[in-house]
Amino acid sequence: MGNFYPLEHAHAEELVRIVERLKEEHSRLQQRLQHLLERMSHLLVTLSGTEVDAEDVFQSLRQEASDFMAELEAHEAWEEQEAFPFFAGLAHSDMEPGFTMAGWIIEEDHKQAGRMLHAFLEQAGAEEELDRVRMIKAISLLDVACSVLTEHLTSEGEMLFPIADRLLKRRDGRQA
């Protein structure tokens, strides 16, 4: 029968568990993004002044971005291995075709943000010493990545959570 989940056979508990995990991870990732943005702002102030510790602050930001990337990749792997196949099963069962479009949009956001984060990490990890101009250019890549990811996390929630709520309400209505 494949991985198709007509709602009456889907485990509502599984849907709730997946949605709750998405919400928790999105909240944590959004907090980390906010912290990265604050660190970038601090670094830009440092770079515009005469402080000499810009390189240390920049490398600290690079490490934090690298750690964030690892957490984001773990989140994406879980989504791709568990959450999205579950949602795809619901979409293919004709219970909720909206999951198919949402999945495509989410995948494109992941790719775009990943490219920007990798570009920042590559430029930030360059062998040659970075001058202030190159640091600012690298920071702009990270800023774009953070913007894309902030929008992505918001959009993903706005797309998936209402669909999941509708499915659960339909299921609850049938069981009543």
PDB file of C-alpha atoms in Angstrom:
ATOM      1  CA  MET A   1       0.000   0.000   0.000  1.00  0.00           C
ATOM      2  CA  GLY A   2       3.037   2.318   0.219  1.00  0.00           C
ATOM      3  CA  ASN A   3       3.449   5.331   2.440  1.00  0.00           C
ATOM      4  CA  PHE A   4      -0.024   6.770   1.947  1.00  0.00           C
ATOM      5  CA  TYR A   5      -1.868   7.697   5.099  1.00  0.00           C
ATOM      6  CA  PRO A   6      -5.589   8.187   4.812  1.00  0.00           C
ATOM      7  CA  LEU A   7      -6.388  10.281   7.834  1.00  0.00           C
ATOM      8  CA  GLU A   8      -8.527   7.637   9.474  1.00  0.00           C
ATOM      9  CA  HIS A   9      -5.500   5.313   9.457  1.00  0.00           C
ATOM     10  CA  ALA A  10      -2.918   7.928  10.276  1.00  0.00           C
ATOM     11  CA  HIS A  11      -1.821   8.069  13.825  1.00  0.00           C
ATOM     12  CA  ALA A  12      -3.071  11.407  15.043  1.00  0.00           C
ATOM     13  CA  GLU A  13      -0.518  11.141  17.819  1.00  0.00           C
ATOM     14  CA  GLU A  14       2.246  10.951  15.191  1.00  0.00           C
ATOM     15  CA  LEU A  15       0.962  14.070  13.453  1.00  0.00           C
ATOM     16  CA  VAL A  16       0.770  15.901  16.766  1.00  0.00           C
ATOM     17  CA  ARG A  17       4.281  14.703  17.723  1.00  0.00           C
ATOM     18  CA  ILE A  18       5.758  15.868  14.408  1.00  0.00           C
ATOM     19  CA  VAL A  19       4.034  19.255  14.576  1.00  0.00           C
ATOM     20  CA  GLU A  20       5.134  19.783  18.187  1.00  0.00           C
ATOM     21  CA  ARG A  21       8.732  18.910  17.327  1.00  0.00           C
ATOM     22  CA  LEU A  22       8.638  21.276  14.341  1.00  0.00           C
ATOM     23  CA  LYS A  23       7.356  24.067  16.579  1.00  0.00           C
ATOM     24  CA  GLU A  24      10.011  23.420  19.244  1.00  0.00           C
ATOM     25  CA  GLU A  25      12.879  23.220  16.755  1.00  0.00           C
ATOM     26  CA  HIS A  26      11.667  26.265  14.844  1.00  0.00           C
ATOM     27  CA  SER A  27      11.497  28.268  18.057  1.00  0.00           C
ATOM     28  CA  ARG A  28      15.035  27.240  19.031  1.00  0.00           C
ATOM     29  CA  LEU A  29      16.388  27.955  15.517  1.00  0.00           C
ATOM     30  CA  GLN A  30      14.684  31.358  15.466  1.00  0.00           C
ATOM     31  CA  GLN A  31      16.287  32.211  18.809  1.00  0.00           C
ATOM     32  CA  ARG A  32      19.689  31.193  17.458  1.00  0.00           C
ATOM     33  CA  LEU A  33      19.103  33.289  14.325  1.00  0.00           C
ATOM     34  CA  GLN A  34      18.209  36.287  16.476  1.00  0.00           C
ATOM     35  CA  HIS A  35      21.420  35.793  18.447  1.00  0.00           C
ATOM     36  CA  LEU A  36      23.449  35.593  15.207  1.00  0.00           C
ATOM     37  CA  LEU A  37      21.859  38.837  14.016  1.00  0.00           C
ATOM     38  CA  GLU A  38      22.761  40.530  17.303  1.00  0.00           C
ATOM     39  CA  ARG A  39      26.341  39.264  17.013  1.00  0.00           C
ATOM     40  CA  MET A  40      26.562  40.538  13.421  1.00  0.00           C
ATOM     41  CA  SER A  41      25.339  43.943  14.534  1.00  0.00           C
ATOM     42  CA  HIS A  42      27.972  44.025  17.288  1.00  0.00           C
ATOM     43  CA  LEU A  43      30.674  43.029  14.810  1.00  0.00           C
ATOM     44  CA  LEU A  44      29.640  45.730  12.340  1.00  0.00           C
ATOM     45  CA  VAL A  45      29.956  48.320  15.125  1.00  0.00           C
ATOM     46  CA  THR A  46      33.362  46.873  15.978  1.00  0.00           C
ATOM     47  CA  LEU A  47      34.449  47.049  12.332  1.00  0.00           C
ATOM     48  CA  SER A  48      33.300  50.647  11.966  1.00  0.00           C
ATOM     49  CA  GLY A  49      35.345  51.723  14.980  1.00  0.00           C
ATOM     50  CA  THR A  50      39.010  51.495  15.750  1.00  0.00           C
ATOM     51  CA  GLU A  51      38.825  48.387  17.902  1.00  0.00           C
ATOM     52  CA  VAL A  52      41.491  45.849  17.054  1.00  0.00           C
ATOM     53  CA  ASP A  53      39.580  42.753  18.201  1.00  0.00           C
ATOM     54  CA  ALA A  54      37.446  42.570  15.042  1.00  0.00           C
ATOM     55  CA  GLU A  55      39.213  39.409  13.843  1.00  0.00           C
ATOM     56  CA  ASP A  56      38.527  37.624  17.140  1.00  0.00           C
ATOM     57  CA  VAL A  57      34.880  38.711  17.134  1.00  0.00           C
ATOM     58  CA  PHE A  58      34.590  37.657  13.483  1.00  0.00           C
ATOM     59  CA  GLN A  59      36.044  34.202  14.173  1.00  0.00           C
ATOM     60  CA  SER A  60      33.692  33.812  17.125  1.00  0.00           C
ATOM     61  CA  LEU A  61      30.783  34.675  14.812  1.00  0.00           C
ATOM     62  CA  ARG A  62      32.099  32.183  12.273  1.00  0.00           C
ATOM     63  CA  GLN A  63      32.168  29.425  14.913  1.00  0.00           C
ATOM     64  CA  GLU A  64      28.669  30.297  16.060  1.00  0.00           C
ATOM     65  CA  ALA A  65      27.423  30.218  12.449  1.00  0.00           C
ATOM     66  CA  SER A  66      29.140  26.864  11.950  1.00  0.00           C
ATOM     67  CA  ASP A  67      27.461  25.461  15.071  1.00  0.00           C
ATOM     68  CA  PHE A  68      24.128  26.836  13.872  1.00  0.00           C
ATOM     69  CA  MET A  69      24.673  25.205  10.477  1.00  0.00           C
ATOM     70  CA  ALA A  70      25.201  21.829  12.164  1.00  0.00           C
ATOM     71  CA  GLU A  71      21.968  22.231  14.140  1.00  0.00           C
ATOM     72  CA  LEU A  72      20.096  23.353  11.023  1.00  0.00           C
ATOM     73  CA  GLU A  73      21.395  20.380   9.026  1.00  0.00           C
ATOM     74  CA  ALA A  74      20.249  17.990  11.785  1.00  0.00           C
ATOM     75  CA  HIS A  75      16.805  19.639  11.712  1.00  0.00           C
ATOM     76  CA  GLU A  76      16.623  19.384   7.921  1.00  0.00           C
ATOM     77  CA  ALA A  77      17.699  15.725   7.997  1.00  0.00           C
ATOM     78  CA  TRP A  78      14.916  14.929  10.469  1.00  0.00           C
ATOM     79  CA  GLU A  79      12.394  16.810   8.324  1.00  0.00           C
ATOM     80  CA  GLU A  80      13.487  14.972   5.176  1.00  0.00           C
ATOM     81  CA  GLN A  81      13.621  11.526   6.803  1.00  0.00           C
ATOM     82  CA  GLU A  82      10.566  11.663   9.032  1.00  0.00           C
ATOM     83  CA  ALA A  83       8.338  14.735   8.882  1.00  0.00           C
ATOM     84  CA  PHE A  84       8.080  15.322   5.138  1.00  0.00           C
ATOM     85  CA  PRO A  85       7.547  11.666   4.186  1.00  0.00           C
ATOM     86  CA  PHE A  86       4.687  11.591   6.695  1.00  0.00           C
ATOM     87  CA  PHE A  87       3.215  14.788   5.236  1.00  0.00           C
ATOM     88  CA  ALA A  88       3.766  13.488   1.690  1.00  0.00           C
ATOM     89  CA  GLY A  89       1.792  10.377   2.578  1.00  0.00           C
ATOM     90  CA  LEU A  90      -1.079  12.615   3.604  1.00  0.00           C
ATOM     91  CA  ALA A  91      -0.744  14.665   0.415  1.00  0.00           C
ATOM     92  CA  HIS A  92      -0.748  11.614  -1.842  1.00  0.00           C
ATOM     93  CA  SER A  93      -3.759  10.181  -0.090  1.00  0.00           C
ATOM     94  CA  ASP A  94      -5.703  13.161  -1.471  1.00  0.00           C
ATOM     95  CA  MET A  95      -6.425  14.138   2.092  1.00  0.00           C
ATOM     96  CA  GLU A  96      -4.316  17.278   1.838  1.00  0.00           C
ATOM     97  CA  PRO A  97      -2.660  18.170  -1.474  1.00  0.00           C
ATOM     98  CA  GLY A  98      -1.339  21.412   0.060  1.00  0.00           C
ATOM     99  CA  PHE A  99       1.548  19.469   1.572  1.00  0.00           C
ATOM    100  CA  THR A 100       3.045  18.846  -1.887  1.00  0.00           C
ATOM    101  CA  MET A 101       3.431  22.547  -2.722  1.00  0.00           C
ATOM    102  CA  ALA A 102       4.553  23.362   0.810  1.00  0.00           C
ATOM    103  CA  GLY A 103       7.254  20.692   0.569  1.00  0.00           C
ATOM    104  CA  TRP A 104       8.634  22.109  -2.675  1.00  0.00           C
ATOM    105  CA  ILE A 105       8.763  25.663  -1.313  1.00  0.00           C
ATOM    106  CA  ILE A 106      10.442  24.487   1.882  1.00  0.00           C
ATOM    107  CA  GLU A 107      13.070  22.534  -0.048  1.00  0.00           C
ATOM    108  CA  GLU A 108      13.931  25.579  -2.184  1.00  0.00           C
ATOM    109  CA  ASP A 109      14.276  27.765   0.927  1.00  0.00           C
ATOM    110  CA  HIS A 110      16.608  25.186   2.475  1.00  0.00           C
ATOM    111  CA  LYS A 111      18.801  25.176  -0.622  1.00  0.00           C
ATOM    112  CA  GLN A 112      19.027  28.968  -0.867  1.00  0.00           C
ATOM    113  CA  ALA A 113      19.809  29.468   2.818  1.00  0.00           C
ATOM    114  CA  GLY A 114      22.311  26.609   2.766  1.00  0.00           C
ATOM    115  CA  ARG A 115      24.172  28.172  -0.155  1.00  0.00           C
ATOM    116  CA  MET A 116      24.429  31.499   1.673  1.00  0.00           C
ATOM    117  CA  LEU A 117      25.565  29.917   4.943  1.00  0.00           C
ATOM    118  CA  HIS A 118      28.157  27.804   3.146  1.00  0.00           C
ATOM    119  CA  ALA A 119      29.375  30.873   1.216  1.00  0.00           C
ATOM    120  CA  PHE A 120      29.785  32.784   4.481  1.00  0.00           C
ATOM    121  CA  LEU A 121      31.626  29.897   6.149  1.00  0.00           C
ATOM    122  CA  GLU A 122      33.863  29.457   3.109  1.00  0.00           C
ATOM    123  CA  GLN A 123      34.754  33.132   2.942  1.00  0.00           C
ATOM    124  CA  ALA A 124      35.126  33.384   6.725  1.00  0.00           C
ATOM    125  CA  GLY A 125      37.400  30.352   6.773  1.00  0.00           C
ATOM    126  CA  ALA A 126      39.663  31.563   3.982  1.00  0.00           C
ATOM    127  CA  GLU A 127      43.356  31.010   4.588  1.00  0.00           C
ATOM    128  CA  GLU A 128      44.385  34.590   3.927  1.00  0.00           C
ATOM    129  CA  GLU A 129      43.730  37.227   6.538  1.00  0.00           C
ATOM    130  CA  LEU A 130      40.436  39.016   6.104  1.00  0.00           C
ATOM    131  CA  ASP A 131      40.464  42.778   6.007  1.00  0.00           C
ATOM    132  CA  ARG A 132      37.508  44.842   7.192  1.00  0.00           C
ATOM    133  CA  VAL A 133      35.940  45.070   3.717  1.00  0.00           C
ATOM    134  CA  ARG A 134      36.070  41.296   3.207  1.00  0.00           C
ATOM    135  CA  MET A 135      34.661  40.724   6.686  1.00  0.00           C
ATOM    136  CA  ILE A 136      31.756  43.049   5.906  1.00  0.00           C
ATOM    137  CA  LYS A 137      31.126  41.208   2.618  1.00  0.00           C
ATOM    138  CA  ALA A 138      31.143  37.883   4.456  1.00  0.00           C
ATOM    139  CA  ILE A 139      28.783  39.258   7.089  1.00  0.00           C
ATOM    140  CA  SER A 140      26.390  40.356   4.346  1.00  0.00           C
ATOM    141  CA  LEU A 141      26.216  36.723   3.152  1.00  0.00           C
ATOM    142  CA  LEU A 142      25.368  35.595   6.666  1.00  0.00           C
ATOM    143  CA  ASP A 143      22.802  38.377   6.972  1.00  0.00           C
ATOM    144  CA  VAL A 144      21.049  37.188   3.789  1.00  0.00           C
ATOM    145  CA  ALA A 145      21.137  33.578   5.036  1.00  0.00           C
ATOM    146  CA  CYS A 146      19.601  34.640   8.359  1.00  0.00           C
ATOM    147  CA  SER A 147      16.891  36.622   6.565  1.00  0.00           C
ATOM    148  CA  VAL A 148      16.039  33.695   4.292  1.00  0.00           C
ATOM    149  CA  LEU A 149      15.965  31.285   7.227  1.00  0.00           C
ATOM    150  CA  THR A 150      13.849  33.573   9.393  1.00  0.00           C
ATOM    151  CA  GLU A 151      11.321  33.899   6.577  1.00  0.00           C
ATOM    152  CA  HIS A 152      11.585  30.170   5.860  1.00  0.00           C
ATOM    153  CA  LEU A 153      10.832  29.116   9.433  1.00  0.00           C
ATOM    154  CA  THR A 154       7.883  31.491   9.568  1.00  0.00           C
ATOM    155  CA  SER A 155       6.555  30.336   6.170  1.00  0.00           C
ATOM    156  CA  GLU A 156       6.993  26.667   6.979  1.00  0.00           C
ATOM    157  CA  GLY A 157       4.940  27.090  10.119  1.00  0.00           C
ATOM    158  CA  GLU A 158       2.310  29.149   8.319  1.00  0.00           C
ATOM    159  CA  MET A 159       1.995  26.474   5.614  1.00  0.00           C
ATOM    160  CA  LEU A 160       2.203  23.242   7.595  1.00  0.00           C
ATOM    161  CA  PHE A 161       0.596  23.996  10.937  1.00  0.00           C
ATOM    162  CA  PRO A 162      -2.814  25.145   9.600  1.00  0.00           C
ATOM    163  CA  ILE A 163      -2.964  22.122   7.282  1.00  0.00           C
ATOM    164  CA  ALA A 164      -2.184  19.799  10.186  1.00  0.00           C
ATOM    165  CA  ASP A 165      -4.817  21.551  12.313  1.00  0.00           C
ATOM    166  CA  ARG A 166      -7.424  21.110   9.542  1.00  0.00           C
ATOM    167  CA  LEU A 167      -6.617  17.422   9.272  1.00  0.00           C
ATOM    168  CA  LEU A 168      -6.953  16.894  12.999  1.00  0.00           C
ATOM    169  CA  LYS A 169     -10.240  18.820  13.084  1.00  0.00           C
ATOM    170  CA  ARG A 170     -11.595  16.740  10.183  1.00  0.00           C
ATOM    171  CA  ARG A 171     -10.558  13.587  11.983  1.00  0.00           C
ATOM    172  CA  ASP A 172     -12.102  14.762  15.249  1.00  0.00           C
ATOM    173  CA  GLY A 173     -15.318  15.665  13.396  1.00  0.00           C
ATOM    174  CA  ARG A 174     -15.565  12.174  11.914  1.00  0.00           C
ATOM    175  CA  GLN A 175     -15.010  10.498  15.254  1.00  0.00           C
ATOM    176  CA  ALA A 176     -17.662  12.552  17.027  1.00  0.00           C
TER     177      ALA A 176
END
